[in-house]
Each structure stands twice: as structure tokens, then as C-alpha cells.
mmCIF file of C-alpha atoms in Angstrom:
data_model
loop_
_atom_site.group_PDB
_atom_site.id
_atom_site.type_symbol
_atom_site.label_atom_id
_atom_site.label_comp_id
_atom_site.label_asym_id
_atom_site.label_seq_id
_atom_site.Cartn_x
_atom_site.Cartn_y
_atom_site.Cartn_z
ATOM 1 C CA MET A 18 109.528 121.005 109.839
ATOM 2 C CA PRO A 19 112.502 121.394 112.185
ATOM 3 C CA LYS A 20 115.792 122.400 110.573
ATOM 4 C CA TYR A 21 118.970 120.855 111.957
ATOM 5 C CA SER A 22 122.554 121.733 111.180
ATOM 6 C CA ARG A 23 125.131 119.028 110.565
ATOM 7 C CA GLU A 24 126.655 119.758 113.995
ATOM 8 C CA GLU A 25 123.258 119.322 115.670
ATOM 9 C CA ARG A 26 122.759 116.038 113.865
ATOM 10 C CA LYS A 27 126.135 114.697 114.961
ATOM 11 C CA ALA A 28 125.433 115.738 118.545
ATOM 12 C CA TYR A 29 122.056 113.986 118.447
ATOM 13 C CA TYR A 30 123.497 110.778 117.013
ATOM 14 C CA ALA A 31 126.295 110.825 119.592
ATOM 15 C CA GLU A 32 123.732 110.956 122.399
ATOM 16 C CA ASN A 33 121.242 108.632 120.718
ATOM 17 C CA PRO A 34 123.166 105.923 118.871
ATOM 18 C CA TYR A 35 121.162 104.036 116.276
ATOM 19 C CA THR A 36 121.141 100.286 115.705
ATOM 20 C CA VAL A 37 122.747 98.808 112.604
ATOM 21 C CA VAL A 38 121.019 95.826 110.999
ATOM 22 C CA LYS A 39 121.642 93.845 107.827
ATOM 23 C CA GLY A 40 119.345 93.962 104.848
ATOM 24 C CA SER A 41 118.313 90.794 103.048
ATOM 25 C CA ASN A 42 121.337 91.206 100.756
ATOM 26 C CA GLY A 43 123.719 91.228 103.727
ATOM 27 C CA PHE A 44 124.629 94.914 103.509
ATOM 28 C CA ALA A 45 124.565 96.981 106.679
ATOM 29 C CA ALA A 46 121.715 99.444 107.201
ATOM 30 C CA VAL A 47 120.362 101.640 109.959
ATOM 31 C CA ASP A 48 117.298 100.323 111.758
ATOM 32 C CA PRO A 49 114.629 103.035 111.155
ATOM 33 C CA LYS A 50 113.042 102.297 114.533
ATOM 34 C CA THR A 51 116.113 103.758 116.229
ATOM 35 C CA VAL A 52 116.104 107.139 114.458
ATOM 36 C CA ARG A 53 113.844 110.181 114.637
ATOM 37 C CA ASP A 54 110.587 110.092 112.721
ATOM 38 C CA ASP A 55 109.702 113.793 112.977
ATOM 39 C CA ARG A 56 111.589 115.142 109.964
ATOM 40 C CA LEU A 57 112.331 114.640 106.290
ATOM 41 C CA ASN A 58 115.780 115.198 104.831
ATOM 42 C CA PHE A 59 116.654 116.602 101.425
ATOM 43 C CA SER A 60 120.123 117.143 100.036
ATOM 44 C CA ASP A 61 121.024 120.079 97.807
ATOM 45 C CA GLY A 62 122.369 118.113 94.853
ATOM 46 C CA ASN A 63 126.039 117.784 93.975
ATOM 47 C CA GLU A 64 128.598 118.845 91.395
ATOM 48 C CA LYS A 65 127.201 116.344 88.876
ATOM 49 C CA VAL A 66 123.551 117.453 88.919
ATOM 50 C CA GLY A 67 123.899 121.015 90.210
ATOM 51 C CA ARG A 68 121.521 122.716 92.637
ATOM 52 C CA VAL A 69 118.752 120.152 92.755
ATOM 53 C CA GLY A 70 116.675 119.008 95.683
ATOM 54 C CA CYS A 71 117.277 115.283 96.225
ATOM 55 C CA PHE A 72 115.200 112.948 98.379
ATOM 56 C CA ASN A 73 116.516 109.507 99.313
ATOM 57 C CA LEU A 74 115.398 106.358 101.095
ATOM 58 C CA PRO A 75 117.511 103.472 102.396
ATOM 59 C CA VAL A 76 118.108 100.730 99.842
ATOM 60 C CA ALA A 77 117.601 98.033 102.483
ATOM 61 C CA PHE A 78 114.000 99.065 103.181
ATOM 62 C CA SER A 79 112.728 100.460 99.892
ATOM 63 C CA CYS A 80 114.242 98.682 96.894
ATOM 64 C CA VAL A 81 112.972 95.547 95.158
ATOM 65 C CA ARG A 82 114.361 92.416 96.768
ATOM 66 C CA ASP A 83 114.604 90.058 93.790
ATOM 67 C CA CYS A 84 116.663 92.160 91.383
ATOM 68 C CA GLU A 85 120.388 91.541 91.005
ATOM 69 C CA CYS A 86 121.178 95.189 91.665
ATOM 70 C CA TYR A 87 119.952 94.669 95.240
ATOM 71 C CA LEU A 88 120.852 91.025 95.793
ATOM 72 C CA ASN A 89 124.474 91.427 94.683
ATOM 73 C CA GLY A 90 124.970 95.014 95.795
ATOM 74 C CA ASP A 91 125.703 96.014 92.196
ATOM 75 C CA CYS A 92 123.878 99.333 92.496
ATOM 76 C CA TYR A 93 126.013 102.424 93.140
ATOM 77 C CA ALA A 94 123.746 103.228 96.122
ATOM 78 C CA CYS A 95 125.016 100.082 97.891
ATOM 79 C CA GLY A 96 128.429 101.648 98.370
ATOM 80 C CA GLY A 97 130.440 104.850 98.453
ATOM 81 C CA CYS A 98 129.073 107.954 100.163
ATOM 82 C CA TYR A 99 125.604 106.403 100.335
ATOM 83 C CA ASN A 100 126.868 104.109 103.083
ATOM 84 C CA PHE A 101 128.277 106.895 105.246
ATOM 85 C CA ALA A 102 126.704 106.649 108.680
ATOM 86 C CA ASP A 103 125.100 110.108 108.672
ATOM 87 C CA ASN A 104 123.662 109.592 105.187
ATOM 88 C CA GLN A 105 122.203 106.209 106.138
ATOM 89 C CA ALA A 106 120.683 107.794 109.246
ATOM 90 C CA MET A 107 119.063 110.590 107.220
ATOM 91 C CA TYR A 108 117.655 108.137 104.660
ATOM 92 C CA SER A 109 116.292 106.040 107.513
ATOM 93 C CA GLU A 110 114.694 109.114 109.083
ATOM 94 C CA ASN A 111 112.878 109.688 105.796
ATOM 95 C CA PHE A 112 111.668 106.092 105.836
ATOM 96 C CA ALA A 113 110.553 106.360 109.466
ATOM 97 C CA TYR A 114 108.707 109.618 108.756
ATOM 98 C CA ILE A 115 106.764 108.189 105.820
ATOM 99 C CA MET A 116 105.879 105.032 107.740
ATOM 100 C CA SER A 117 104.575 107.022 110.737
ATOM 101 C CA HIS A 118 102.779 109.925 109.002
ATOM 102 C CA SER A 119 99.806 110.245 106.686
ATOM 103 C CA VAL A 120 100.163 110.945 102.979
ATOM 104 C CA SER A 121 98.727 114.444 103.473
ATOM 105 C CA GLU A 122 101.354 115.184 106.157
ATOM 106 C CA PHE A 123 104.070 113.912 103.815
ATOM 107 C CA VAL A 124 102.757 116.119 101.002
ATOM 108 C CA ASP A 125 102.487 119.251 103.152
ATOM 109 C CA THR A 126 105.978 118.789 104.609
ATOM 110 C CA VAL A 127 107.655 118.276 101.230
ATOM 111 C CA VAL A 128 105.823 121.192 99.607
ATOM 112 C CA ASP A 129 106.882 123.471 102.473
ATOM 113 C CA GLU A 130 110.498 122.309 102.135
ATOM 114 C CA ILE A 131 110.554 122.927 98.381
ATOM 115 C CA LYS A 132 109.169 126.435 98.809
ATOM 116 C CA TYR A 133 111.621 127.133 101.647
ATOM 117 C CA ARG A 134 114.612 125.989 99.576
ATOM 118 C CA GLY A 135 113.446 127.635 96.340
ATOM 119 C CA TRP A 136 114.292 124.676 94.110
ATOM 120 C CA ASP A 137 113.304 124.560 90.442
ATOM 121 C CA LEU A 138 114.344 120.912 90.119
ATOM 122 C CA VAL A 139 113.688 118.026 92.495
ATOM 123 C CA ARG A 140 114.898 114.475 92.017
ATOM 124 C CA TRP A 141 113.353 111.631 93.923
ATOM 125 C CA PHE A 142 115.652 108.743 94.806
ATOM 126 C CA THR A 143 119.279 109.010 93.939
ATOM 127 C CA CYS A 144 119.121 106.211 96.514
ATOM 128 C CA GLY A 145 116.086 104.032 97.224
ATOM 129 C CA ASP A 146 112.691 103.734 95.557
ATOM 130 C CA ILE A 147 108.934 104.211 96.017
ATOM 131 C CA LEU A 148 107.550 102.581 99.160
ATOM 132 C CA SER A 149 103.899 102.208 98.157
ATOM 133 C CA VAL A 150 101.178 103.247 95.729
ATOM 134 C CA SER A 151 99.963 105.752 98.341
ATOM 135 C CA MET A 152 103.437 107.307 98.553
ATOM 136 C CA PHE A 153 103.482 107.615 94.766
ATOM 137 C CA ASP A 154 100.083 109.292 94.951
ATOM 138 C CA GLY A 155 101.638 111.776 97.397
ATOM 139 C CA MET A 156 104.459 112.442 94.928
ATOM 140 C CA VAL A 157 101.862 113.205 92.245
ATOM 141 C CA GLN A 158 100.060 115.588 94.605
ATOM 142 C CA ILE A 159 103.353 117.351 95.395
ATOM 143 C CA ALA A 160 104.031 117.891 91.688
ATOM 144 C CA ARG A 161 100.536 119.312 91.232
ATOM 145 C CA GLN A 162 101.015 121.736 94.113
ATOM 146 C CA CYS A 163 104.394 122.883 92.754
ATOM 147 C CA PRO A 164 103.633 123.408 89.049
ATOM 148 C CA THR A 165 106.751 125.529 88.404
ATOM 149 C CA VAL A 166 109.080 122.823 89.758
ATOM 150 C CA THR A 167 110.313 119.942 87.590
ATOM 151 C CA PHE A 168 110.333 116.521 89.295
ATOM 152 C CA TRP A 169 111.837 113.293 88.022
ATOM 153 C CA PHE A 170 112.859 109.870 89.244
ATOM 154 C CA TYR A 171 114.031 106.443 88.150
ATOM 155 C CA THR A 172 112.182 103.427 89.503
ATOM 156 C CA LYS A 173 111.971 99.656 89.431
ATOM 157 C CA LYS A 174 108.630 99.738 91.258
ATOM 158 C CA TYR A 175 106.911 99.380 87.905
ATOM 159 C CA ARG A 176 103.832 97.667 89.279
ATOM 160 C CA MET A 177 103.144 100.437 91.787
ATOM 161 C CA VAL A 178 103.270 103.116 89.095
ATOM 162 C CA ASN A 179 101.211 100.972 86.714
ATOM 163 C CA ALA A 180 98.621 100.335 89.441
ATOM 164 C CA TRP A 181 98.199 104.082 90.046
ATOM 165 C CA VAL A 182 97.894 104.835 86.344
ATOM 166 C CA SER A 183 95.423 101.981 85.895
ATOM 167 C CA ALA A 184 93.245 103.530 88.613
ATOM 168 C CA HIS A 185 93.557 107.193 87.606
ATOM 169 C CA GLY A 186 94.582 107.258 83.953
ATOM 170 C CA VAL A 187 97.858 108.356 82.397
ATOM 171 C CA ASP A 188 96.424 111.830 81.678
ATOM 172 C CA ALA A 189 96.111 112.394 85.442
ATOM 173 C CA LEU A 190 99.903 112.562 85.762
ATOM 174 C CA PRO A 191 101.157 116.169 85.953
ATOM 175 C CA ASP A 192 103.366 117.348 83.098
ATOM 176 C CA ASN A 193 106.120 118.404 85.509
ATOM 177 C CA LEU A 194 106.651 114.849 86.814
ATOM 178 C CA THR A 195 108.916 112.650 84.675
ATOM 179 C CA ILE A 196 108.886 108.918 85.440
ATOM 180 C CA ILE A 197 111.676 106.761 84.049
ATOM 181 C CA PHE A 198 111.503 102.982 84.328
ATOM 182 C CA SER A 199 114.967 101.698 85.197
ATOM 183 C CA HIS A 200 115.684 98.550 83.169
ATOM 184 C CA TRP A 201 118.296 96.385 84.845
ATOM 185 C CA ARG A 202 120.542 94.013 82.900
ATOM 186 C CA ASN A 203 121.758 91.103 85.008
ATOM 187 C CA ARG A 204 125.296 89.773 84.905
ATOM 188 C CA ASP A 205 124.238 86.890 82.643
ATOM 189 C CA GLY A 206 122.803 89.338 80.111
ATOM 190 C CA SER A 207 119.143 88.776 81.006
ATOM 191 C CA PHE A 208 116.875 91.623 82.074
ATOM 192 C CA TYR A 209 114.831 92.142 85.217
ATOM 193 C CA PRO A 210 111.157 91.947 84.067
ATOM 194 C CA MET A 211 109.739 95.371 83.271
ATOM 195 C CA PRO A 212 106.001 95.613 82.519
ATOM 196 C CA ASN A 213 105.545 98.969 80.780
ATOM 197 C CA PRO A 214 102.045 99.097 79.253
ATOM 198 C CA TYR A 215 101.944 102.910 79.382
ATOM 199 C CA ASN A 216 105.253 103.341 77.541
ATOM 200 C CA PHE A 217 107.132 105.338 80.152
ATOM 201 C CA PRO A 218 110.649 106.331 79.104
ATOM 202 C CA THR A 219 113.281 103.815 80.143
ATOM 203 C CA SER A 220 116.923 103.790 81.079
ATOM 204 C CA GLU A 221 119.262 100.841 81.139
ATOM 205 C CA PHE A 222 122.183 100.185 83.468
ATOM 206 C CA ILE A 223 124.830 97.998 81.862
ATOM 207 C CA PRO A 224 127.212 96.252 84.282
ATOM 208 C CA VAL A 225 130.963 96.464 83.732
ATOM 209 C CA GLY A 226 132.012 93.927 81.106
ATOM 210 C CA HIS A 227 128.760 94.117 79.140
ATOM 211 C CA GLU A 228 129.313 97.457 77.429
ATOM 212 C CA GLU A 229 128.577 97.685 73.724
#
């Protein structure tokens, strides 16, 4: 996979401006069709999580559409540094790559990147979510091929995970992949529906004003 410095990225974007569109919640997003689809982008964590490989996708093209976190832009990934132009472009490149490459290509590229970076921890989706059951299957394959690396992610794509487990069995999940179902509490106190027949661990985001 090609490696690009930040300066090279800025030069590319200056010569090849991308198109900004609006997601269904009205927030601006980069149109993936106007960015490169030949590379995946990982970040190297931050002060909060330490040296961790992080993989992100754009909220506008990967998150569930009927949850308040997306509809109202309540999620932290709808603002702040996640909306910086270069970050949005990198997330959109990841989306474009996955949509234009096979699962096996996705798996091989990510495994190579992890080995190149020497990470012991990899977090999927500080921004965004699973795109499909086949992508989740690729994530499982990556964990199997990197048994000394710990992977984890939060998701609201419950049905995709449940569908995979229904087909393959919960015992087919590698021990180094932790799946956490993100349970969202709406502003009125109700919860976004979360089918969890396999009893995955859960986390709950509580909006400001509803703390206990």
C-alpha cells in the first residue's frame, strides 16, 4: 500500500479538490467518488488511548440513519477534529477503498499495515461503523491472521454482527476481537433498539442532562 506524508496529501488535495455533499442529517461530508480509492488510512491513536492503530469511516456513509446520534448530530464524531477537511478526506478514502476492492484485498492490506506499524492494539471506528456483513467477516479474518494483536470496536450495526454469528457461531469469533454493542439513549430517555441475543458486552452513551 502506498505511504503518503501529510505534505503529499495536502499537495494532492490542492491539485484534486474533492466535492462536499450533505449527509441525510444535513452535516457536510466528502463525496467518496471524488477521492482516491487506492489506499487505506490508519491513525496512530492519540493522548487519550495511547499508541493504538485506529481505522475510521465517514459518519455520513457508514452509520445507522435512524438513530438520534446520527439524525441530530449528537455523536462526538459529528463535530470537532473529525470534521477537519483532511480527516474527512481520509475517512472517505477508506470508504472508497472498501467499496471498490474485494474482502480479501481489504484483509491483506490491513494485515500488511498492522505488521508494518507494529501495533499491539487496533481500534476499529473511533468514527463510523461497519459497512456490511462481508466487511465484518474481513475484520474477523484480520484478527485471526494477527493473533498477537488485540482488536476492539463499538457498533450499532447489531444486526450485521448477529447475522454473521448466526451463520458461523459465536465460537468462531477470535478471542482477540472484542465487540461492544453501543446502546444509545435518546434525548427523551428512550433507547435505540438493540437486539443482543449473543450477550455481547454493551456500553451506553448518556446525553448531557440525563446523567445519573
